[in-house]
mmCIF file of C-alpha atoms in Angstrom:
data_model
loop_
_atom_site.group_PDB
_atom_site.id
_atom_site.type_symbol
_atom_site.label_atom_id
_atom_site.label_comp_id
_atom_site.label_asym_id
_atom_site.label_seq_id
_atom_site.Cartn_x
_atom_site.Cartn_y
_atom_site.Cartn_z
ATOM 1 C CA MET A 30 -0.007 0.010 0.006
ATOM 2 C CA THR A 31 1.356 3.438 -0.846
ATOM 3 C CA MET A 32 1.498 6.216 1.674
ATOM 4 C CA SER A 33 -0.698 8.357 -0.599
ATOM 5 C CA ALA A 34 -3.488 5.864 0.021
ATOM 6 C CA THR A 35 -3.290 6.052 3.816
ATOM 7 C CA LYS A 36 -3.842 8.551 6.568
ATOM 8 C CA ARG A 37 -2.585 8.231 10.103
ATOM 9 C CA ASN A 38 -4.900 9.007 12.946
ATOM 10 C CA GLU A 39 -2.142 10.127 15.334
ATOM 11 C CA PRO A 40 -3.978 9.969 18.706
ATOM 12 C CA HIS A 41 -4.718 6.269 18.392
ATOM 13 C CA GLY A 42 -2.162 5.244 15.755
ATOM 14 C CA ASN A 43 -4.917 3.805 13.545
ATOM 15 C CA VAL A 44 -4.458 3.721 9.798
ATOM 16 C CA THR A 45 -7.460 4.360 7.589
ATOM 17 C CA THR A 46 -7.363 3.918 3.858
ATOM 18 C CA THR A 47 -8.713 6.015 1.052
ATOM 19 C CA PRO A 48 -10.155 3.968 -1.811
ATOM 20 C CA THR A 49 -8.343 3.934 -5.147
ATOM 21 C CA ARG A 50 -10.139 5.023 -8.324
ATOM 22 C CA LEU A 51 -11.226 1.410 -8.842
ATOM 23 C CA GLY A 52 -12.251 1.235 -5.206
ATOM 24 C CA LYS A 53 -14.458 4.273 -5.617
ATOM 25 C CA VAL A 54 -16.189 2.751 -8.653
ATOM 26 C CA ILE A 55 -16.760 -0.487 -6.705
ATOM 27 C CA ARG A 56 -18.046 1.319 -3.609
ATOM 28 C CA ASP A 57 -20.345 3.573 -5.655
ATOM 29 C CA ALA A 58 -21.803 0.565 -7.471
ATOM 30 C CA LEU A 59 -22.327 -1.361 -4.205
ATOM 31 C CA GLU A 60 -24.028 1.665 -2.673
ATOM 32 C CA ARG A 61 -26.264 2.065 -5.725
ATOM 33 C CA LEU A 62 -27.267 -1.592 -5.452
ATOM 34 C CA ASP A 63 -27.574 -1.374 -1.651
ATOM 35 C CA ARG A 64 -25.149 -4.265 -1.298
ATOM 36 C CA GLN A 65 -22.042 -4.988 0.761
ATOM 37 C CA GLN A 66 -18.536 -6.152 -0.120
ATOM 38 C CA SER A 67 -19.333 -9.689 1.075
ATOM 39 C CA TRP A 68 -22.171 -9.865 -1.501
ATOM 40 C CA LEU A 69 -19.762 -8.938 -4.282
ATOM 41 C CA ALA A 70 -17.212 -11.404 -3.025
ATOM 42 C CA ARG A 71 -19.765 -14.245 -3.133
ATOM 43 C CA HIS A 72 -20.843 -13.375 -6.674
ATOM 44 C CA VAL A 73 -17.306 -13.000 -7.975
ATOM 45 C CA GLU A 74 -16.244 -16.099 -6.017
ATOM 46 C CA VAL A 75 -13.383 -14.591 -4.002
ATOM 47 C CA PRO A 76 -12.810 -14.253 -0.240
ATOM 48 C CA ASP A 77 -14.413 -11.200 1.400
ATOM 49 C CA THR A 78 -10.990 -9.776 2.119
ATOM 50 C CA ARG A 79 -10.104 -9.769 -1.577
ATOM 51 C CA VAL A 80 -12.778 -7.172 -2.358
ATOM 52 C CA SER A 81 -11.451 -4.982 0.430
ATOM 53 C CA GLU A 82 -7.923 -5.346 -1.018
ATOM 54 C CA TRP A 83 -9.202 -4.260 -4.436
ATOM 55 C CA ILE A 84 -10.922 -1.204 -2.969
ATOM 56 C CA ARG A 85 -7.804 -0.174 -1.013
ATOM 57 C CA GLY A 86 -5.495 -0.821 -3.934
ATOM 58 C CA ALA A 87 -3.550 -3.453 -2.005
ATOM 59 C CA ARG A 88 -4.208 -5.885 -4.822
ATOM 60 C CA GLU A 89 -5.513 -5.748 -8.391
ATOM 61 C CA PRO A 90 -8.280 -7.994 -9.700
ATOM 62 C CA SER A 91 -7.492 -10.418 -12.499
ATOM 63 C CA SER A 92 -9.069 -9.828 -15.857
ATOM 64 C CA THR A 93 -11.496 -12.662 -15.095
ATOM 65 C CA HIS A 94 -12.552 -11.024 -11.839
ATOM 66 C CA LEU A 95 -12.810 -7.619 -13.518
ATOM 67 C CA VAL A 96 -15.228 -9.049 -16.126
ATOM 68 C CA ALA A 97 -17.252 -10.771 -13.416
ATOM 69 C CA MET A 98 -17.446 -7.548 -11.346
ATOM 70 C CA ALA A 99 -18.647 -5.595 -14.380
ATOM 71 C CA LYS A 100 -21.513 -8.058 -14.901
ATOM 72 C CA VAL A 101 -22.480 -8.337 -11.242
ATOM 73 C CA LEU A 102 -22.260 -4.614 -10.521
ATOM 74 C CA GLY A 103 -23.812 -3.485 -13.814
ATOM 75 C CA VAL A 104 -20.800 -1.279 -14.532
ATOM 76 C CA PRO A 105 -19.269 -1.121 -18.020
ATOM 77 C CA LEU A 106 -16.030 -3.120 -18.213
ATOM 78 C CA ALA A 107 -14.346 -0.123 -19.832
ATOM 79 C CA LYS A 108 -15.133 1.978 -16.762
ATOM 80 C CA LEU A 109 -13.573 -0.592 -14.380
ATOM 81 C CA ALA A 110 -10.551 -1.032 -16.627
ATOM 82 C CA ALA A 111 -10.010 2.732 -16.900
ATOM 83 C CA ALA A 112 -10.244 3.062 -13.116
ATOM 84 C CA LEU A 113 -7.697 0.311 -12.726
ATOM 85 C CA GLY A 114 -5.248 1.783 -15.205
ATOM 86 C CA GLY A 115 -2.338 4.053 -14.378
ATOM 87 C CA ARG A 116 -0.518 1.986 -11.751
ATOM 88 C CA ASN A 117 2.000 -0.827 -11.814
ATOM 89 C CA ARG A 118 1.396 -3.879 -9.656
ATOM 90 C CA ASP A 119 3.756 -2.489 -6.983
ATOM 91 C CA GLY A 120 1.628 0.656 -6.683
ATOM 92 C CA THR A 121 3.944 3.013 -8.487
ATOM 93 C CA ARG A 122 2.598 5.220 -11.259
ATOM 94 C CA ARG A 123 3.087 4.077 -14.829
ATOM 95 C CA THR A 124 5.072 6.507 -16.927
#
């Protein structure tokens, strides 16, 4: 996880994450459907934690999972792919 995706809550030492662009698309779609991350995980056939990792940018979905998410969430695949683009697997920006 990159430091740009985290904020430190100094009094308690907690770390909260800000969703990536892909994470925002996923969260917006889940909210629109009034569903939770666990629902998406079941329909895409991944562990619940995997969806959280995608939202935080800790991990990228495979192309198979991206296609499944597009269908389940009713979001164009191009929108998910565009939100995913722009970063290497290690979190650094593509040049």
